[in-house]
Tab-separated table of C-alpha atoms and ligand atoms in Angstrom:
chain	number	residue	atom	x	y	z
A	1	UNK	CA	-17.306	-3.739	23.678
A	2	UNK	CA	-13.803	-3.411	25.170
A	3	UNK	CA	-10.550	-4.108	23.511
A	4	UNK	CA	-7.162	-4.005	24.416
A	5	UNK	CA	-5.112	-3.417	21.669
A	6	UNK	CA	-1.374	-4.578	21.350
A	7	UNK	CA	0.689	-4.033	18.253
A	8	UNK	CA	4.389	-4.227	18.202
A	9	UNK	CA	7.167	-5.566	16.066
A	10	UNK	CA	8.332	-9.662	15.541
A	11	UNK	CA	9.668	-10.973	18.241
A	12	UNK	CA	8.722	-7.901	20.766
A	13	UNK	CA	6.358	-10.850	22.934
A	14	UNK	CA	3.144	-9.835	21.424
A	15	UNK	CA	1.682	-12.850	21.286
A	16	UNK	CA	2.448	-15.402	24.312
A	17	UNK	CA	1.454	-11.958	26.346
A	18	UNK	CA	-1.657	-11.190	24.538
A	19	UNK	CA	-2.598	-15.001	25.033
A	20	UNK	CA	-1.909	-14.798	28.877
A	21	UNK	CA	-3.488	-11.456	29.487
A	22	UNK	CA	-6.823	-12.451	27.970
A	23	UNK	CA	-6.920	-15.709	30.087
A	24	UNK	CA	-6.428	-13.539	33.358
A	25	UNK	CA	-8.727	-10.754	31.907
A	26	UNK	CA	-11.265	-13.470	31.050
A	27	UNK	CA	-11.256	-12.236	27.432
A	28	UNK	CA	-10.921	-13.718	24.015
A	29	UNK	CA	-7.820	-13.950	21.902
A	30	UNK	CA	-7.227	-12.421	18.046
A	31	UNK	CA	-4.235	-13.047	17.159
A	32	UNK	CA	-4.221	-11.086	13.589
A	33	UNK	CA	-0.616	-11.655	11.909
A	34	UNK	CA	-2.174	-15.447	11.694
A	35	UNK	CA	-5.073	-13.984	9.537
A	36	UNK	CA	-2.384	-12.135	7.257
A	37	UNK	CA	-0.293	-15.305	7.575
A	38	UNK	CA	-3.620	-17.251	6.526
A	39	UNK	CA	-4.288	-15.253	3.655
A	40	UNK	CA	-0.517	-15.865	2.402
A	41	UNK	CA	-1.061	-19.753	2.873
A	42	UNK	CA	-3.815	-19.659	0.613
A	43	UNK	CA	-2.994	-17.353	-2.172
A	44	UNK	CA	0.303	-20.150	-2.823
A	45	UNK	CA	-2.431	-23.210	-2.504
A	46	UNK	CA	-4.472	-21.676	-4.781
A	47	UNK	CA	-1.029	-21.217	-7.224
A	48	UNK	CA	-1.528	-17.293	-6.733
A	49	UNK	CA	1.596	-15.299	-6.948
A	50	UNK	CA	1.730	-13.585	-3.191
A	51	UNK	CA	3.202	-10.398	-5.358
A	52	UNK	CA	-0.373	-10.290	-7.342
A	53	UNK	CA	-2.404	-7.324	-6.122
A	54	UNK	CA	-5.694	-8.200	-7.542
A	55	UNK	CA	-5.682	-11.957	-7.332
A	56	UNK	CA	-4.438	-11.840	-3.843
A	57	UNK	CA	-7.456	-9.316	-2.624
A	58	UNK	CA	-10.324	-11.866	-4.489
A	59	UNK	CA	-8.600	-15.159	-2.092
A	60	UNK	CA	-8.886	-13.037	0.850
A	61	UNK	CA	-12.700	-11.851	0.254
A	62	UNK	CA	-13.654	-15.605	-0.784
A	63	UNK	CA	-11.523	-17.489	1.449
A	64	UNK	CA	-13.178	-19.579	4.413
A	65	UNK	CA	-11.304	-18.650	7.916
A	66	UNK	CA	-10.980	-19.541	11.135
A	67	UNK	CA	-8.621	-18.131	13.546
A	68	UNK	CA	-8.975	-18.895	17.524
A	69	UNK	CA	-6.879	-20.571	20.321
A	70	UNK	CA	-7.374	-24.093	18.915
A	71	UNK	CA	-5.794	-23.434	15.450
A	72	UNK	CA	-6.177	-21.737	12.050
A	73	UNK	CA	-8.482	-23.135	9.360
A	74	UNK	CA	-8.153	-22.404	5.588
A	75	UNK	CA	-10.856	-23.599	3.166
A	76	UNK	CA	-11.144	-26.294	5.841
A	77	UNK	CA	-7.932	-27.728	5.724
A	78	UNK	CA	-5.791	-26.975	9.490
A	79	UNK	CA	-2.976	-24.536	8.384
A	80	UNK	CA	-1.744	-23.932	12.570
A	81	UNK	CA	1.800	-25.121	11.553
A	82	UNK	CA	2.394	-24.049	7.677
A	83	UNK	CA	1.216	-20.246	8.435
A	84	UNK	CA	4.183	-20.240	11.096
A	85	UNK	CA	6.623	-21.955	8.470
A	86	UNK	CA	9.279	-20.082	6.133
A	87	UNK	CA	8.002	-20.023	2.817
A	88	UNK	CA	4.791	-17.925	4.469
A	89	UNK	CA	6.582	-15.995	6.723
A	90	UNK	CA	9.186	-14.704	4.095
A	91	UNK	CA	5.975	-13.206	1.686
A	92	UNK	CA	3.442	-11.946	4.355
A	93	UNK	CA	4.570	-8.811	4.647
A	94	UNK	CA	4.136	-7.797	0.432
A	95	UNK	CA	0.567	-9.512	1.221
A	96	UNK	CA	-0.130	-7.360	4.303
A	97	UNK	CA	0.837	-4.267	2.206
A	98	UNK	CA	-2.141	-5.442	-0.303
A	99	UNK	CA	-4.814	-2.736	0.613
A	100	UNK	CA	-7.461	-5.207	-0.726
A	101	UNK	CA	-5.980	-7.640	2.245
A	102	UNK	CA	-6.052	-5.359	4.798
A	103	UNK	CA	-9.205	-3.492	4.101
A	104	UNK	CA	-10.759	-7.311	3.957
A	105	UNK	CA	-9.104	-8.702	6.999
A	106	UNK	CA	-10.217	-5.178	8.785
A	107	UNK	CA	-13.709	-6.179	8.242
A	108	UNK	CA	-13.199	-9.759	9.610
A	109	UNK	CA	-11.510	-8.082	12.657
A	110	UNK	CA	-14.363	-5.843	13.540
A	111	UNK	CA	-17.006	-8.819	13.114
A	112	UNK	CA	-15.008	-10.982	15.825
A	113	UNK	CA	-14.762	-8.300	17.973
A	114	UNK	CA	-18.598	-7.489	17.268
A	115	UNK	CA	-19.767	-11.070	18.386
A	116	UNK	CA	-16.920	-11.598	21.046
A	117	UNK	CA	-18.050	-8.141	22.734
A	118	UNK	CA	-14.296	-7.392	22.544
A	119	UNK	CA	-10.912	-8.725	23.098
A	120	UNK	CA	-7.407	-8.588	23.304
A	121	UNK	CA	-6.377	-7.788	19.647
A	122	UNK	CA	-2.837	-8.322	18.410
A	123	UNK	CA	-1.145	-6.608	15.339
A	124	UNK	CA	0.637	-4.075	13.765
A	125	UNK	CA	-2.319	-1.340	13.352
A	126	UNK	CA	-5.040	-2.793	15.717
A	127	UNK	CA	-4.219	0.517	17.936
A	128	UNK	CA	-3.473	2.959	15.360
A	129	UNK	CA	-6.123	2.397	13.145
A	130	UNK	CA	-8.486	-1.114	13.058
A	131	UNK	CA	-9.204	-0.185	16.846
A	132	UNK	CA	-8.396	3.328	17.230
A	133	UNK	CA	-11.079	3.604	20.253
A	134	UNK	CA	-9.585	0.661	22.658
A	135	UNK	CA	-9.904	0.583	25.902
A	136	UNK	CA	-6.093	0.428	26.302
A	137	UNK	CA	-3.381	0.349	23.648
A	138	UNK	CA	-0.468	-1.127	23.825
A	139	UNK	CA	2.812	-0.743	21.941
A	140	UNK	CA	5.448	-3.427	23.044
A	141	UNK	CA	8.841	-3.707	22.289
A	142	UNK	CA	12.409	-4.961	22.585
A	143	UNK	CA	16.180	-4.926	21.487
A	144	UNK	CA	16.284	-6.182	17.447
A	145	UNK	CA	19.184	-8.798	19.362
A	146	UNK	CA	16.329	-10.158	21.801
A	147	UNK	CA	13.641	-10.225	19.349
A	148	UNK	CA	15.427	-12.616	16.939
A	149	UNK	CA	16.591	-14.688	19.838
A	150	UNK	CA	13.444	-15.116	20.700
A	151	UNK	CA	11.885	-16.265	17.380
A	152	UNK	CA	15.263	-18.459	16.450
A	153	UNK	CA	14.423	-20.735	19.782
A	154	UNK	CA	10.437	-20.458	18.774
A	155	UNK	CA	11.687	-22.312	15.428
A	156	UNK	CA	13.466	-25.888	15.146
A	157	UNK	CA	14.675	-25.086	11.333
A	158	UNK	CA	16.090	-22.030	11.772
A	159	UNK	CA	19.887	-20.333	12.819
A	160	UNK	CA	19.983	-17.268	14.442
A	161	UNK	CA	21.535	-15.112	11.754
A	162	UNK	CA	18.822	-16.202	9.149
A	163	UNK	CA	16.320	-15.036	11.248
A	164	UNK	CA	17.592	-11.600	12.760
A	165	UNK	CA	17.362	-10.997	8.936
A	166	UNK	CA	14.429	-11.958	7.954
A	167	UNK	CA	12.687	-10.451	10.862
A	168	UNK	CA	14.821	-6.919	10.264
A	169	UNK	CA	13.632	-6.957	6.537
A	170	UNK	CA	10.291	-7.802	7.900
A	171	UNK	CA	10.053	-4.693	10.270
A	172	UNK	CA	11.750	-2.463	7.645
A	173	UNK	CA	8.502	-3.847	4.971
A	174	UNK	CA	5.950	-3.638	8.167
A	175	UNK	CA	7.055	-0.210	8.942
A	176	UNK	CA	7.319	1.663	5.939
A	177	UNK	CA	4.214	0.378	3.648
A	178	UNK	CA	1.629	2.932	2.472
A	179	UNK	CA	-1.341	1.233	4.038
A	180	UNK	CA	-1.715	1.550	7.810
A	181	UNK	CA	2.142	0.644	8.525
A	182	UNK	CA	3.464	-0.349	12.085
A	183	UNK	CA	3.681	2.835	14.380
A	184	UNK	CA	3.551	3.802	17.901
A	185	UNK	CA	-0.499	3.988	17.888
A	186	UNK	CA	-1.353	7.581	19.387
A	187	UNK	CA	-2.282	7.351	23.346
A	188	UNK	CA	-0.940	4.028	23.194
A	189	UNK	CA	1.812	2.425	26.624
A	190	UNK	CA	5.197	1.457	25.258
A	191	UNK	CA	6.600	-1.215	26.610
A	192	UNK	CA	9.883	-2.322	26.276
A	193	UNK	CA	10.302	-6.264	26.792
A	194	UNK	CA	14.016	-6.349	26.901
A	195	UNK	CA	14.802	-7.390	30.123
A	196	UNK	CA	11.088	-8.480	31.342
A	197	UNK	CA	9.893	-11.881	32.084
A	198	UNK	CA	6.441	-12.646	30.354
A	199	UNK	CA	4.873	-12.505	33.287
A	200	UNK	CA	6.048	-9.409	34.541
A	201	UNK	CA	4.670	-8.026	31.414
A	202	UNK	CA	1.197	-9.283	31.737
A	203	UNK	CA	1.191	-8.071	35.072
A	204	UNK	CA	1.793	-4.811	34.079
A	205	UNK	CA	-0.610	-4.613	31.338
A	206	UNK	CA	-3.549	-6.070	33.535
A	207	UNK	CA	-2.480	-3.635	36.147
A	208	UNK	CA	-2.950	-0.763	33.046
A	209	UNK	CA	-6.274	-2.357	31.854
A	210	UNK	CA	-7.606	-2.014	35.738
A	211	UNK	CA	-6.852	1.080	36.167
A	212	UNK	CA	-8.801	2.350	33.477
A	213	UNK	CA	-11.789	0.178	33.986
B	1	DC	O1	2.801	-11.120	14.062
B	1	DC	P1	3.160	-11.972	12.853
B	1	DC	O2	4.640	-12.134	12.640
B	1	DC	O3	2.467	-13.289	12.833
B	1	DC	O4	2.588	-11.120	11.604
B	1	DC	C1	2.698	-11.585	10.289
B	1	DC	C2	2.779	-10.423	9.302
B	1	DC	O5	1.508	-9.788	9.180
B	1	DC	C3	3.777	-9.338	9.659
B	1	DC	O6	4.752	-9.230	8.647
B	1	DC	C4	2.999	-8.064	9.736
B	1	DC	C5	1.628	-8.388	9.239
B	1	DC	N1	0.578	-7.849	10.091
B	1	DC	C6	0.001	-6.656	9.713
B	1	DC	O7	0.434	-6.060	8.736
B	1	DC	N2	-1.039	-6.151	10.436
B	1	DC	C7	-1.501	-6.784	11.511
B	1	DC	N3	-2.530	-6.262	12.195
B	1	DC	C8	-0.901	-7.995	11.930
B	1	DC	C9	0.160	-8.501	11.195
């Protein structure tokens, strides 16, 4: 099984690389923020309170889920465009501090990469500690400035200043929770994205991944 694992913050290019550099490795995609994401959407169908510990842990150890390229699947309804909306990004981060969540989603993680015999794995801990034994690790990222341009022109709703602040008070959650927070995984390549096309960046990656293979 070989992964190659790429955690980072919002907005540092995680995933339109990790999507490109598993089509030119001929690997499979995990794109794990949409699992946390997922989890989020259902908790508020379900009329849990993201903020509830307990409740939150039982939807995300009974709910049905589906993440690949195609889409996201809750409980069989297509959530691909609500997980990416406001209302769930603004409370996924107190839901991926939920160690019930994360210890859940964990186990999900190492069952995909189980039957895909690997992958390119994108997160916040996949290096540090879901995958600590990758192949490769990754650790990409880019000026705060960049990183909410970036996510303001992903999103049609949204003006610039809104989101440099609700990705900063993302980070600051994603970065200083008690369970397996975002860090610089140990052994991993930082890369800074600033002033790099994407496809300079996969190149770079895939040119990491070979020489290690
Ligand atoms: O990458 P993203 O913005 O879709 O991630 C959504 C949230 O999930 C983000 O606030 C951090 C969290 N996350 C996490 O805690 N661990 C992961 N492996 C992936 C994402």
């Amino acid at each position: 099984m070989r992964v190659i694992a790429i955690d980072g913050p919002a907005g540092s290019g995680k995933s339109t690389v990790g999507r490109q550099l598993a089509a030119r490795l001929e690997l499979t995609y995990l794109d794990t923020g949409a699992m946390y994401r997922a989890v989020t959407f259902a908790a508020m169908r379900r009329g849990v309170d993201p903020s509830d510990e307990g409740p939150v842990a039982v939807v995300a150890r009974d709910m049905d889920l589906s993440v690949d390229e195609s889409g996201v699947m809750v409980d069989g309804v297509d959530a691909t465009l609500e997980i990416r909306g406001s209302e769930v990004s603004r409370a996924v981060s107190q839901v991926a501090a939920n160690p019930g969540v994360r210890e859940e989603m964990r186990t999900r993680q190492r069952v995909w990469a189980a039957e895909h015999g690997g992958g390119v794995i994108e997160g916040r801990d996949i290096g540090s500690v879901g995958f600590p034994e990758a192949a490769l690790k990754v650790y990409l990222t880019a000026d705060p400035e960049v990183r909410a341009a970036r996510r303001a022109k992903e999103l049609t709703d949204a003006d610039y200043d809104q989101v440099a602040a609700d990705i900063a008070a993302r980070d600051a959650q994603d970065s200083s929770r008690a369970d397996s927070p975002l860090v610089e995984p140990d052994g991993a390549v930082t890369v800074d994205t600033t002033g790099l096309g994407i496809a300079a960046v996969v190149e770079l990656i895939a040119g990491l991944v070979e020489e290690r293979s």
